């Protein structure tokens, strides 16, 4: 089932005017991962610090903790934690994890929240959302070269069809019509221009979401190599955990959760060779987050290092 992979828009900080980001499944992640005083914490997708601040309040161990994010704007908002001794890493989570493994670093608690944060979505110039008119960018890290506009204006009909089918989970017929419309309307530079084109091409029908939602998801996944990075990250996690350490991952659509579920299932059935103990076979659903109605599409899975 299709879900919008995003975090809920909130009100703004009175001093900075920045959107307040309410972390998804916060109380559930705290209760399942059980951070306690003195433990080290690794946040592989720190974002604007919603989860990190809550976990660090519990551990009160800033010197041995690391926060990672590929978004420069997010890293800039975490300066107060760096002043307390936290290490900040401005990289994608796979590159950061590889570096930490090489350094021999291990942690008691690891969290990865795979959602796109509200501050990213709410900046029109980032091009993640068609709620705001902006350039088709969608890069989580603006140091990378390929933008959504590059893909929209260079991929063939067949390539776009495969992309929207695979990563947008759109049916083949609609995906091909969207691809043909895009190629026929080039050049396309803006988010609302693309969204309107898709709506005119396939209509809304009985869909609850805007008909462009799936295509935008596909473009974002392609631009940021999201699924490939998850696949590369998962086998690194046990190497980053102390014995008895806990790792949790929050996903927002079936493509992500499928990868995580498969990896955890492999660990659960590996017998003596398993590195992780999977405490609960089924994920915790975002519907359990009564404080955050937009968490409904989230799923949380966690495991413990043997």
PDB file of C-alpha atoms in Angstrom:
ATOM      1  CA  UNK A   1       0.000   0.000   0.000  1.00  0.00           C
ATOM      2  CA  UNK A   2       1.302   3.424  -0.936  1.00  0.00           C
ATOM      3  CA  UNK A   3       2.266   5.806   1.833  1.00  0.00           C
ATOM      4  CA  UNK A   4       3.766   9.267   1.849  1.00  0.00           C
ATOM      5  CA  UNK A   5       7.265   9.051   3.199  1.00  0.00           C
ATOM      6  CA  UNK A   6       7.447  12.268   5.119  1.00  0.00           C
ATOM      7  CA  UNK A   7       7.347  13.637   8.595  1.00  0.00           C
ATOM      8  CA  UNK A   8       4.509  15.867   9.739  1.00  0.00           C
ATOM      9  CA  UNK A   9       4.651  19.623   9.200  1.00  0.00           C
ATOM     10  CA  UNK A  10       4.555  21.480  12.484  1.00  0.00           C
ATOM     11  CA  UNK A  11       4.530  25.018  13.813  1.00  0.00           C
ATOM     12  CA  UNK A  12       7.662  27.171  13.803  1.00  0.00           C
ATOM     13  CA  UNK A  13      10.290  27.954  16.405  1.00  0.00           C
ATOM     14  CA  UNK A  14       9.530  31.498  17.588  1.00  0.00           C
ATOM     15  CA  UNK A  15      13.184  32.614  17.547  1.00  0.00           C
ATOM     16  CA  UNK A  16      14.457  31.044  14.334  1.00  0.00           C
ATOM     17  CA  UNK A  17      11.323  30.675  12.239  1.00  0.00           C
ATOM     18  CA  UNK A  18      12.440  27.102  11.473  1.00  0.00           C
ATOM     19  CA  UNK A  19       9.713  24.423  11.373  1.00  0.00           C
ATOM     20  CA  UNK A  20       9.545  22.397  14.563  1.00  0.00           C
ATOM     21  CA  UNK A  21      10.137  18.748  13.769  1.00  0.00           C
ATOM     22  CA  UNK A  22       8.215  16.321  15.957  1.00  0.00           C
ATOM     23  CA  UNK A  23      10.019  12.958  15.846  1.00  0.00           C
ATOM     24  CA  UNK A  24       7.998   9.955  14.757  1.00  0.00           C
ATOM     25  CA  UNK A  25       7.402   7.129  17.255  1.00  0.00           C
ATOM     26  CA  UNK A  26       9.572   8.861  19.863  1.00  0.00           C
ATOM     27  CA  UNK A  27       8.090   7.234  22.965  1.00  0.00           C
ATOM     28  CA  UNK A  28       8.057   3.821  21.304  1.00  0.00           C
ATOM     29  CA  UNK A  29      11.689   4.037  20.213  1.00  0.00           C
ATOM     30  CA  UNK A  30      12.675   5.075  23.736  1.00  0.00           C
ATOM     31  CA  UNK A  31      10.715   2.227  25.314  1.00  0.00           C
ATOM     32  CA  UNK A  32      12.049  -0.450  22.934  1.00  0.00           C
ATOM     33  CA  UNK A  33      15.697   0.681  22.750  1.00  0.00           C
ATOM     34  CA  UNK A  34      15.855   1.580  26.480  1.00  0.00           C
ATOM     35  CA  UNK A  35      18.709   4.093  26.588  1.00  0.00           C
ATOM     36  CA  UNK A  36      20.169   4.454  30.095  1.00  0.00           C
ATOM     37  CA  UNK A  37      22.680   6.783  31.671  1.00  0.00           C
ATOM     38  CA  UNK A  38      26.236   6.322  30.455  1.00  0.00           C
ATOM     39  CA  UNK A  39      25.435   4.510  27.223  1.00  0.00           C
ATOM     40  CA  UNK A  40      26.816   5.607  23.862  1.00  0.00           C
ATOM     41  CA  UNK A  41      24.394   6.593  21.102  1.00  0.00           C
ATOM     42  CA  UNK A  42      24.692   6.626  17.309  1.00  0.00           C
ATOM     43  CA  UNK A  43      22.020   8.373  15.279  1.00  0.00           C
ATOM     44  CA  UNK A  44      22.561   7.594  11.606  1.00  0.00           C
ATOM     45  CA  UNK A  45      19.883  10.025  10.401  1.00  0.00           C
ATOM     46  CA  UNK A  46      19.985  12.727  13.060  1.00  0.00           C
ATOM     47  CA  UNK A  47      18.060  15.300  11.044  1.00  0.00           C
ATOM     48  CA  UNK A  48      17.087  18.194  13.255  1.00  0.00           C
ATOM     49  CA  UNK A  49      17.764  16.241  16.437  1.00  0.00           C
ATOM     50  CA  UNK A  50      14.278  15.208  17.487  1.00  0.00           C
ATOM     51  CA  UNK A  51      15.171  11.669  18.507  1.00  0.00           C
ATOM     52  CA  UNK A  52      18.777  12.461  19.340  1.00  0.00           C
ATOM     53  CA  UNK A  53      18.008  15.058  21.988  1.00  0.00           C
ATOM     54  CA  UNK A  54      15.572  12.721  23.742  1.00  0.00           C
ATOM     55  CA  UNK A  55      18.007   9.804  23.712  1.00  0.00           C
ATOM     56  CA  UNK A  56      20.927  11.938  24.861  1.00  0.00           C
ATOM     57  CA  UNK A  57      18.862  13.297  27.735  1.00  0.00           C
ATOM     58  CA  UNK A  58      18.512   9.689  28.916  1.00  0.00           C
ATOM     59  CA  UNK A  59      22.141   8.667  28.396  1.00  0.00           C
ATOM     60  CA  UNK A  60      23.807  11.965  29.343  1.00  0.00           C
ATOM     61  CA  UNK A  61      26.816  10.642  27.442  1.00  0.00           C
ATOM     62  CA  UNK A  62      27.642  13.224  24.814  1.00  0.00           C
ATOM     63  CA  UNK A  63      31.352  12.495  24.416  1.00  0.00           C
ATOM     64  CA  UNK A  64      30.830   8.919  23.206  1.00  0.00           C
ATOM     65  CA  UNK A  65      27.890   9.684  20.915  1.00  0.00           C
ATOM     66  CA  UNK A  66      27.788  10.387  17.180  1.00  0.00           C
ATOM     67  CA  UNK A  67      25.128  12.076  15.051  1.00  0.00           C
ATOM     68  CA  UNK A  68      25.137  11.605  11.279  1.00  0.00           C
ATOM     69  CA  UNK A  69      23.246  13.406   8.535  1.00  0.00           C
ATOM     70  CA  UNK A  70      23.835  14.076   4.852  1.00  0.00           C
ATOM     71  CA  UNK A  71      21.843  17.348   4.974  1.00  0.00           C
ATOM     72  CA  UNK A  72      24.046  20.367   5.651  1.00  0.00           C
ATOM     73  CA  UNK A  73      21.091  22.358   6.995  1.00  0.00           C
ATOM     74  CA  UNK A  74      20.353  19.646   9.546  1.00  0.00           C
ATOM     75  CA  UNK A  75      23.979  19.462  10.706  1.00  0.00           C
ATOM     76  CA  UNK A  76      23.995  23.219  11.282  1.00  0.00           C
ATOM     77  CA  UNK A  77      21.107  22.925  13.753  1.00  0.00           C
ATOM     78  CA  UNK A  78      22.986  20.404  15.922  1.00  0.00           C
ATOM     79  CA  UNK A  79      25.778  22.749  16.985  1.00  0.00           C
ATOM     80  CA  UNK A  80      24.596  22.923  20.606  1.00  0.00           C
ATOM     81  CA  UNK A  81      25.047  19.152  20.893  1.00  0.00           C
ATOM     82  CA  UNK A  82      28.526  19.380  19.381  1.00  0.00           C
ATOM     83  CA  UNK A  83      29.379  21.925  22.072  1.00  0.00           C
ATOM     84  CA  UNK A  84      28.468  19.282  24.651  1.00  0.00           C
ATOM     85  CA  UNK A  85      30.892  16.837  23.069  1.00  0.00           C
ATOM     86  CA  UNK A  86      28.835  14.979  20.466  1.00  0.00           C
ATOM     87  CA  UNK A  87      30.631  14.144  17.213  1.00  0.00           C
ATOM     88  CA  UNK A  88      28.787  15.366  14.103  1.00  0.00           C
ATOM     89  CA  UNK A  89      29.378  13.669  10.743  1.00  0.00           C
ATOM     90  CA  UNK A  90      28.143  15.295   7.531  1.00  0.00           C
ATOM     91  CA  UNK A  91      27.907  12.218   5.299  1.00  0.00           C
ATOM     92  CA  UNK A  92      25.388   9.662   4.115  1.00  0.00           C
ATOM     93  CA  UNK A  93      24.820   6.956   6.698  1.00  0.00           C
ATOM     94  CA  UNK A  94      26.683   4.238   4.801  1.00  0.00           C
ATOM     95  CA  UNK A  95      29.867   6.281   4.378  1.00  0.00           C
ATOM     96  CA  UNK A  96      29.686   7.307   8.043  1.00  0.00           C
ATOM     97  CA  UNK A  97      29.067   3.721   9.198  1.00  0.00           C
ATOM     98  CA  UNK A  98      31.988   2.446   7.120  1.00  0.00           C
ATOM     99  CA  UNK A  99      34.277   5.062   8.674  1.00  0.00           C
ATOM    100  CA  UNK A 100      33.111   4.204  12.193  1.00  0.00           C
ATOM    101  CA  UNK A 101      33.663   0.472  11.575  1.00  0.00           C
ATOM    102  CA  UNK A 102      37.219   1.191  10.390  1.00  0.00           C
ATOM    103  CA  UNK A 103      37.800   3.215  13.571  1.00  0.00           C
ATOM    104  CA  UNK A 104      36.580   0.293  15.671  1.00  0.00           C
ATOM    105  CA  UNK A 105      33.776   2.363  17.186  1.00  0.00           C
ATOM    106  CA  UNK A 106      30.901   0.543  18.894  1.00  0.00           C
ATOM    107  CA  UNK A 107      27.708   1.846  20.444  1.00  0.00           C
ATOM    108  CA  UNK A 108      25.052   0.758  22.909  1.00  0.00           C
ATOM    109  CA  UNK A 109      22.120   2.251  20.999  1.00  0.00           C
ATOM    110  CA  UNK A 110      21.776   2.912  17.262  1.00  0.00           C
ATOM    111  CA  UNK A 111      18.802   4.547  15.551  1.00  0.00           C
ATOM    112  CA  UNK A 112      18.053   5.181  11.879  1.00  0.00           C
ATOM    113  CA  UNK A 113      14.903   7.118  10.961  1.00  0.00           C
ATOM    114  CA  UNK A 114      14.544   6.879   7.184  1.00  0.00           C
ATOM    115  CA  UNK A 115      11.880   9.555   6.748  1.00  0.00           C
ATOM    116  CA  UNK A 116      12.278  12.933   5.087  1.00  0.00           C
ATOM    117  CA  UNK A 117      11.949  15.631   7.737  1.00  0.00           C
ATOM    118  CA  UNK A 118       9.445  18.469   7.685  1.00  0.00           C
ATOM    119  CA  UNK A 119      12.125  21.186   7.403  1.00  0.00           C
ATOM    120  CA  UNK A 120      13.377  19.512   4.221  1.00  0.00           C
ATOM    121  CA  UNK A 121       9.890  19.237   2.768  1.00  0.00           C
ATOM    122  CA  UNK A 122       8.872  22.745   3.737  1.00  0.00           C
ATOM    123  CA  UNK A 123      11.708  24.482   1.869  1.00  0.00           C
ATOM    124  CA  UNK A 124      10.508  25.043  -1.665  1.00  0.00           C
ATOM    125  CA  UNK A 125      14.060  25.267  -3.001  1.00  0.00           C
ATOM    126  CA  UNK A 126      14.746  21.664  -1.941  1.00  0.00           C
ATOM    127  CA  UNK A 127      12.122  20.424  -4.404  1.00  0.00           C
ATOM    128  CA  UNK A 128      10.935  17.448  -2.343  1.00  0.00           C
ATOM    129  CA  UNK A 129       7.263  18.376  -2.273  1.00  0.00           C
ATOM    130  CA  UNK A 130       4.768  19.725  -4.772  1.00  0.00           C
ATOM    131  CA  UNK A 131       2.970  21.542  -1.946  1.00  0.00           C
ATOM    132  CA  UNK A 132       5.472  24.323  -2.651  1.00  0.00           C
ATOM    133  CA  UNK A 133       6.591  25.444  -6.083  1.00  0.00           C
ATOM    134  CA  UNK A 134      10.329  25.073  -6.477  1.00  0.00           C
ATOM    135  CA  UNK A 135      13.076  23.594  -8.590  1.00  0.00           C
ATOM    136  CA  UNK A 136      13.062  19.834  -9.103  1.00  0.00           C
ATOM    137  CA  UNK A 137      16.058  19.164  -6.873  1.00  0.00           C
ATOM    138  CA  UNK A 138      15.300  16.492  -4.204  1.00  0.00           C
ATOM    139  CA  UNK A 139      18.931  16.060  -3.139  1.00  0.00           C
ATOM    140  CA  UNK A 140      19.313  15.299   0.547  1.00  0.00           C
ATOM    141  CA  UNK A 141      22.966  16.255   0.175  1.00  0.00           C
ATOM    142  CA  UNK A 142      23.473  19.259  -2.084  1.00  0.00           C
ATOM    143  CA  UNK A 143      27.048  18.142  -2.784  1.00  0.00           C
ATOM    144  CA  UNK A 144      25.760  15.361  -5.036  1.00  0.00           C
ATOM    145  CA  UNK A 145      25.486  16.135  -8.739  1.00  0.00           C
ATOM    146  CA  UNK A 146      22.295  14.516 -10.051  1.00  0.00           C
ATOM    147  CA  UNK A 147      18.992  16.283  -9.368  1.00  0.00           C
ATOM    148  CA  UNK A 148      15.417  15.221 -10.030  1.00  0.00           C
ATOM    149  CA  UNK A 149      15.347  17.690 -12.945  1.00  0.00           C
ATOM    150  CA  UNK A 150      18.299  15.875 -14.532  1.00  0.00           C
ATOM    151  CA  UNK A 151      16.393  12.586 -14.380  1.00  0.00           C
ATOM    152  CA  UNK A 152      13.086  14.030 -15.580  1.00  0.00           C
ATOM    153  CA  UNK A 153      14.761  15.718 -18.543  1.00  0.00           C
ATOM    154  CA  UNK A 154      17.176  12.977 -19.617  1.00  0.00           C
ATOM    155  CA  UNK A 155      15.705   9.516 -18.922  1.00  0.00           C
ATOM    156  CA  UNK A 156      13.959   7.738 -21.778  1.00  0.00           C
ATOM    157  CA  UNK A 157      10.321   6.681 -21.667  1.00  0.00           C
ATOM    158  CA  UNK A 158      11.368   3.119 -20.808  1.00  0.00           C
ATOM    159  CA  UNK A 159      13.749   4.285 -18.069  1.00  0.00           C
ATOM    160  CA  UNK A 160      11.139   6.570 -16.513  1.00  0.00           C
ATOM    161  CA  UNK A 161       8.523   3.818 -16.716  1.00  0.00           C
ATOM    162  CA  UNK A 162      10.793   1.377 -14.888  1.00  0.00           C
ATOM    163  CA  UNK A 163      11.661   4.020 -12.307  1.00  0.00           C
ATOM    164  CA  UNK A 164       8.077   4.971 -11.492  1.00  0.00           C
ATOM    165  CA  UNK A 165       6.992   1.322 -11.448  1.00  0.00           C
ATOM    166  CA  UNK A 166       9.840   0.076  -9.272  1.00  0.00           C
ATOM    167  CA  UNK A 167      10.334   2.922  -6.812  1.00  0.00           C
ATOM    168  CA  UNK A 168       6.930   4.567  -6.983  1.00  0.00           C
ATOM    169  CA  UNK A 169       5.048   1.258  -6.928  1.00  0.00           C
ATOM    170  CA  UNK A 170       2.826   2.658  -9.677  1.00  0.00           C
ATOM    171  CA  UNK A 171       1.063   0.229 -11.990  1.00  0.00           C
ATOM    172  CA  UNK A 172       2.710  -0.267 -15.359  1.00  0.00           C
ATOM    173  CA  UNK A 173       0.022   1.377 -17.486  1.00  0.00           C
ATOM    174  CA  UNK A 174      -0.101   4.586 -15.442  1.00  0.00           C
ATOM    175  CA  UNK A 175       3.698   4.668 -15.185  1.00  0.00           C
ATOM    176  CA  UNK A 176       4.102   4.521 -18.959  1.00  0.00           C
ATOM    177  CA  UNK A 177       1.524   7.252 -19.525  1.00  0.00           C
ATOM    178  CA  UNK A 178       3.322   9.446 -16.990  1.00  0.00           C
ATOM    179  CA  UNK A 179       6.695   8.725 -18.623  1.00  0.00           C
ATOM    180  CA  UNK A 180       5.382   9.543 -22.094  1.00  0.00           C
ATOM    181  CA  UNK A 181       3.832  12.776 -20.848  1.00  0.00           C
ATOM    182  CA  UNK A 182       7.077  13.829 -19.173  1.00  0.00           C
ATOM    183  CA  UNK A 183       9.171  13.178 -22.272  1.00  0.00           C
ATOM    184  CA  UNK A 184       6.630  15.037 -24.412  1.00  0.00           C
ATOM    185  CA  UNK A 185       6.592  18.105 -22.152  1.00  0.00           C
ATOM    186  CA  UNK A 186      10.321  18.627 -21.699  1.00  0.00           C
ATOM    187  CA  UNK A 187      12.033  20.662 -20.426  1.00  0.00           C
ATOM    188  CA  UNK A 188      10.387  20.484 -16.978  1.00  0.00           C
ATOM    189  CA  UNK A 189      12.029  22.396 -14.143  1.00  0.00           C
ATOM    190  CA  UNK A 190       9.452  22.999 -11.398  1.00  0.00           C
ATOM    191  CA  UNK A 191       7.723  20.805  -8.845  1.00  0.00           C
ATOM    192  CA  UNK A 192       4.205  22.075  -9.466  1.00  0.00           C
ATOM    193  CA  UNK A 193       4.785  21.965 -13.238  1.00  0.00           C
ATOM    194  CA  UNK A 194       5.548  18.245 -12.981  1.00  0.00           C
ATOM    195  CA  UNK A 195       2.756  17.552 -10.484  1.00  0.00           C
ATOM    196  CA  UNK A 196       0.185  19.331 -12.632  1.00  0.00           C
ATOM    197  CA  UNK A 197       1.348  17.455 -15.737  1.00  0.00           C
ATOM    198  CA  UNK A 198       0.919  14.110 -13.983  1.00  0.00           C
ATOM    199  CA  UNK A 199      -2.518  15.069 -12.657  1.00  0.00           C
ATOM    200  CA  UNK A 200      -3.641  16.122 -16.131  1.00  0.00           C
ATOM    201  CA  UNK A 201      -2.257  12.889 -17.603  1.00  0.00           C
ATOM    202  CA  UNK A 202      -3.694  10.245 -15.283  1.00  0.00           C
ATOM    203  CA  UNK A 203      -6.237  12.117 -13.143  1.00  0.00           C
ATOM    204  CA  UNK A 204      -6.947  11.538  -9.485  1.00  0.00           C
ATOM    205  CA  UNK A 205      -9.525   8.776  -9.827  1.00  0.00           C
ATOM    206  CA  UNK A 206     -10.259   7.208  -6.448  1.00  0.00           C
ATOM    207  CA  UNK A 207      -6.771   7.901  -5.060  1.00  0.00           C
ATOM    208  CA  UNK A 208      -6.559   9.450  -1.606  1.00  0.00           C
ATOM    209  CA  UNK A 209      -3.215  11.064  -2.420  1.00  0.00           C
ATOM    210  CA  UNK A 210      -2.246  13.416  -5.229  1.00  0.00           C
ATOM    211  CA  UNK A 211      -1.586  11.371  -8.405  1.00  0.00           C
ATOM    212  CA  UNK A 212       1.997  12.703  -8.520  1.00  0.00           C
ATOM    213  CA  UNK A 213       2.889  11.298  -5.082  1.00  0.00           C
ATOM    214  CA  UNK A 214       4.231   7.987  -6.364  1.00  0.00           C
ATOM    215  CA  UNK A 215       6.338   9.623  -9.083  1.00  0.00           C
ATOM    216  CA  UNK A 216       7.838  12.082  -6.613  1.00  0.00           C
ATOM    217  CA  UNK A 217       8.702   9.195  -4.289  1.00  0.00           C
ATOM    218  CA  UNK A 218      10.395   7.358  -7.146  1.00  0.00           C
ATOM    219  CA  UNK A 219      12.436  10.399  -8.148  1.00  0.00           C
ATOM    220  CA  UNK A 220      13.565  11.045  -4.584  1.00  0.00           C
ATOM    221  CA  UNK A 221      14.656   7.423  -4.112  1.00  0.00           C
ATOM    222  CA  UNK A 222      16.586   7.520  -7.408  1.00  0.00           C
ATOM    223  CA  UNK A 223      18.291  10.857  -6.701  1.00  0.00           C
ATOM    224  CA  UNK A 224      19.434   9.817  -3.231  1.00  0.00           C
ATOM    225  CA  UNK A 225      20.100   6.089  -3.870  1.00  0.00           C
ATOM    226  CA  UNK A 226      17.943   5.403  -0.828  1.00  0.00           C
ATOM    227  CA  UNK A 227      17.326   1.670  -1.218  1.00  0.00           C
ATOM    228  CA  UNK A 228      20.904   0.843  -2.197  1.00  0.00           C
ATOM    229  CA  UNK A 229      22.187   2.676   0.868  1.00  0.00           C
ATOM    230  CA  UNK A 230      19.836   0.742   3.155  1.00  0.00           C
ATOM    231  CA  UNK A 231      21.031  -2.553   1.671  1.00  0.00           C
ATOM    232  CA  UNK A 232      24.646  -1.539   2.261  1.00  0.00           C
ATOM    233  CA  UNK A 233      23.985  -0.285   5.783  1.00  0.00           C
ATOM    234  CA  UNK A 234      22.215  -3.307   7.253  1.00  0.00           C
ATOM    235  CA  UNK A 235      25.197  -5.730   7.423  1.00  0.00           C
ATOM    236  CA  UNK A 236      27.327  -2.999   9.025  1.00  0.00           C
ATOM    237  CA  UNK A 237      24.999  -2.549  11.999  1.00  0.00           C
ATOM    238  CA  UNK A 238      26.110  -5.577  14.070  1.00  0.00           C
ATOM    239  CA  UNK A 239      29.726  -4.428  13.729  1.00  0.00           C
ATOM    240  CA  UNK A 240      28.802  -1.099  15.272  1.00  0.00           C
ATOM    241  CA  UNK A 241      27.044  -2.546  18.322  1.00  0.00           C
ATOM    242  CA  UNK A 242      28.409  -3.507  21.702  1.00  0.00           C
ATOM    243  CA  UNK A 243      27.208  -6.827  23.129  1.00  0.00           C
ATOM    244  CA  UNK A 244      23.653  -6.257  24.314  1.00  0.00           C
ATOM    245  CA  UNK A 245      23.441  -3.100  22.196  1.00  0.00           C
ATOM    246  CA  UNK A 246      20.139  -2.258  20.509  1.00  0.00           C
ATOM    247  CA  UNK A 247      19.449  -1.043  16.989  1.00  0.00           C
ATOM    248  CA  UNK A 248      16.171   0.372  15.710  1.00  0.00           C
ATOM    249  CA  UNK A 249      15.077   1.421  12.227  1.00  0.00           C
ATOM    250  CA  UNK A 250      12.017   3.474  11.290  1.00  0.00           C
ATOM    251  CA  UNK A 251      10.825   3.036   7.702  1.00  0.00           C
ATOM    252  CA  UNK A 252       8.028   4.793   5.829  1.00  0.00           C
ATOM    253  CA  UNK A 253       7.126   2.669   2.832  1.00  0.00           C
ATOM    254  CA  UNK A 254       7.024  -0.974   1.853  1.00  0.00           C
ATOM    255  CA  UNK A 255      10.179  -0.889  -0.278  1.00  0.00           C
ATOM    256  CA  UNK A 256      12.281   0.117   2.733  1.00  0.00           C
ATOM    257  CA  UNK A 257      10.517  -2.144   5.201  1.00  0.00           C
ATOM    258  CA  UNK A 258      10.884  -5.123   2.893  1.00  0.00           C
ATOM    259  CA  UNK A 259      14.677  -4.794   2.956  1.00  0.00           C
ATOM    260  CA  UNK A 260      14.777  -4.424   6.734  1.00  0.00           C
ATOM    261  CA  UNK A 261      12.323  -7.284   7.287  1.00  0.00           C
ATOM    262  CA  UNK A 262      14.376  -9.586   5.048  1.00  0.00           C
ATOM    263  CA  UNK A 263      17.619  -8.772   6.858  1.00  0.00           C
ATOM    264  CA  UNK A 264      16.096  -9.239  10.304  1.00  0.00           C
ATOM    265  CA  UNK A 265      14.469 -12.499   9.161  1.00  0.00           C
ATOM    266  CA  UNK A 266      17.859 -13.771   7.987  1.00  0.00           C
ATOM    267  CA  UNK A 267      19.284 -12.933  11.399  1.00  0.00           C
ATOM    268  CA  UNK A 268      16.392 -14.617  13.192  1.00  0.00           C
ATOM    269  CA  UNK A 269      16.905 -17.886  11.298  1.00  0.00           C
ATOM    270  CA  UNK A 270      20.713 -17.929  11.216  1.00  0.00           C
ATOM    271  CA  UNK A 271      21.098 -19.956  14.406  1.00  0.00           C
ATOM    272  CA  UNK A 272      24.613 -19.856  15.884  1.00  0.00           C
ATOM    273  CA  UNK A 273      25.789 -17.576  13.078  1.00  0.00           C
ATOM    274  CA  UNK A 274      23.255 -14.874  13.925  1.00  0.00           C
ATOM    275  CA  UNK A 275      24.682 -11.596  15.188  1.00  0.00           C
ATOM    276  CA  UNK A 276      21.369 -10.043  16.197  1.00  0.00           C
ATOM    277  CA  UNK A 277      18.426 -11.225  18.271  1.00  0.00           C
ATOM    278  CA  UNK A 278      15.105 -10.039  16.830  1.00  0.00           C
ATOM    279  CA  UNK A 279      12.771  -9.586  19.793  1.00  0.00           C
ATOM    280  CA  UNK A 280       9.553  -9.021  17.841  1.00  0.00           C
ATOM    281  CA  UNK A 281       8.812 -10.542  14.449  1.00  0.00           C
ATOM    282  CA  UNK A 282       6.232  -7.942  13.513  1.00  0.00           C
ATOM    283  CA  UNK A 283       7.093  -4.239  13.307  1.00  0.00           C
ATOM    284  CA  UNK A 284       5.638  -1.661  15.636  1.00  0.00           C
ATOM    285  CA  UNK A 285       3.122   0.343  13.606  1.00  0.00           C
ATOM    286  CA  UNK A 286       3.061   4.116  13.490  1.00  0.00           C
ATOM    287  CA  UNK A 287      -0.626   3.937  14.331  1.00  0.00           C
ATOM    288  CA  UNK A 288       0.510   3.407  17.925  1.00  0.00           C
ATOM    289  CA  UNK A 289       1.918   6.953  18.004  1.00  0.00           C
ATOM    290  CA  UNK A 290      -1.171   8.727  19.300  1.00  0.00           C
ATOM    291  CA  UNK A 291       0.706  12.031  19.592  1.00  0.00           C
ATOM    292  CA  UNK A 292       1.607  12.187  15.922  1.00  0.00           C
ATOM    293  CA  UNK A 293      -1.211  11.280  13.478  1.00  0.00           C
ATOM    294  CA  UNK A 294       1.082  11.584  10.469  1.00  0.00           C
ATOM    295  CA  UNK A 295       3.132   8.660  11.830  1.00  0.00           C
ATOM    296  CA  UNK A 296       0.540   6.222  10.521  1.00  0.00           C
ATOM    297  CA  UNK A 297       2.709   4.985   7.649  1.00  0.00           C
ATOM    298  CA  UNK A 298       5.788   4.426   9.820  1.00  0.00           C
ATOM    299  CA  UNK A 299       7.076   1.012  10.872  1.00  0.00           C
ATOM    300  CA  UNK A 300       9.681   0.386  13.560  1.00  0.00           C
ATOM    301  CA  UNK A 301      11.816  -2.753  13.772  1.00  0.00           C
ATOM    302  CA  UNK A 302      14.560  -3.368  16.305  1.00  0.00           C
ATOM    303  CA  UNK A 303      17.080  -6.005  17.352  1.00  0.00           C
ATOM    304  CA  UNK A 304      19.699  -6.707  20.033  1.00  0.00           C
ATOM    305  CA  UNK A 305      23.359  -7.647  19.541  1.00  0.00           C
ATOM    306  CA  UNK A 306      24.161 -11.154  20.792  1.00  0.00           C
TER     307      UNK A 306
END
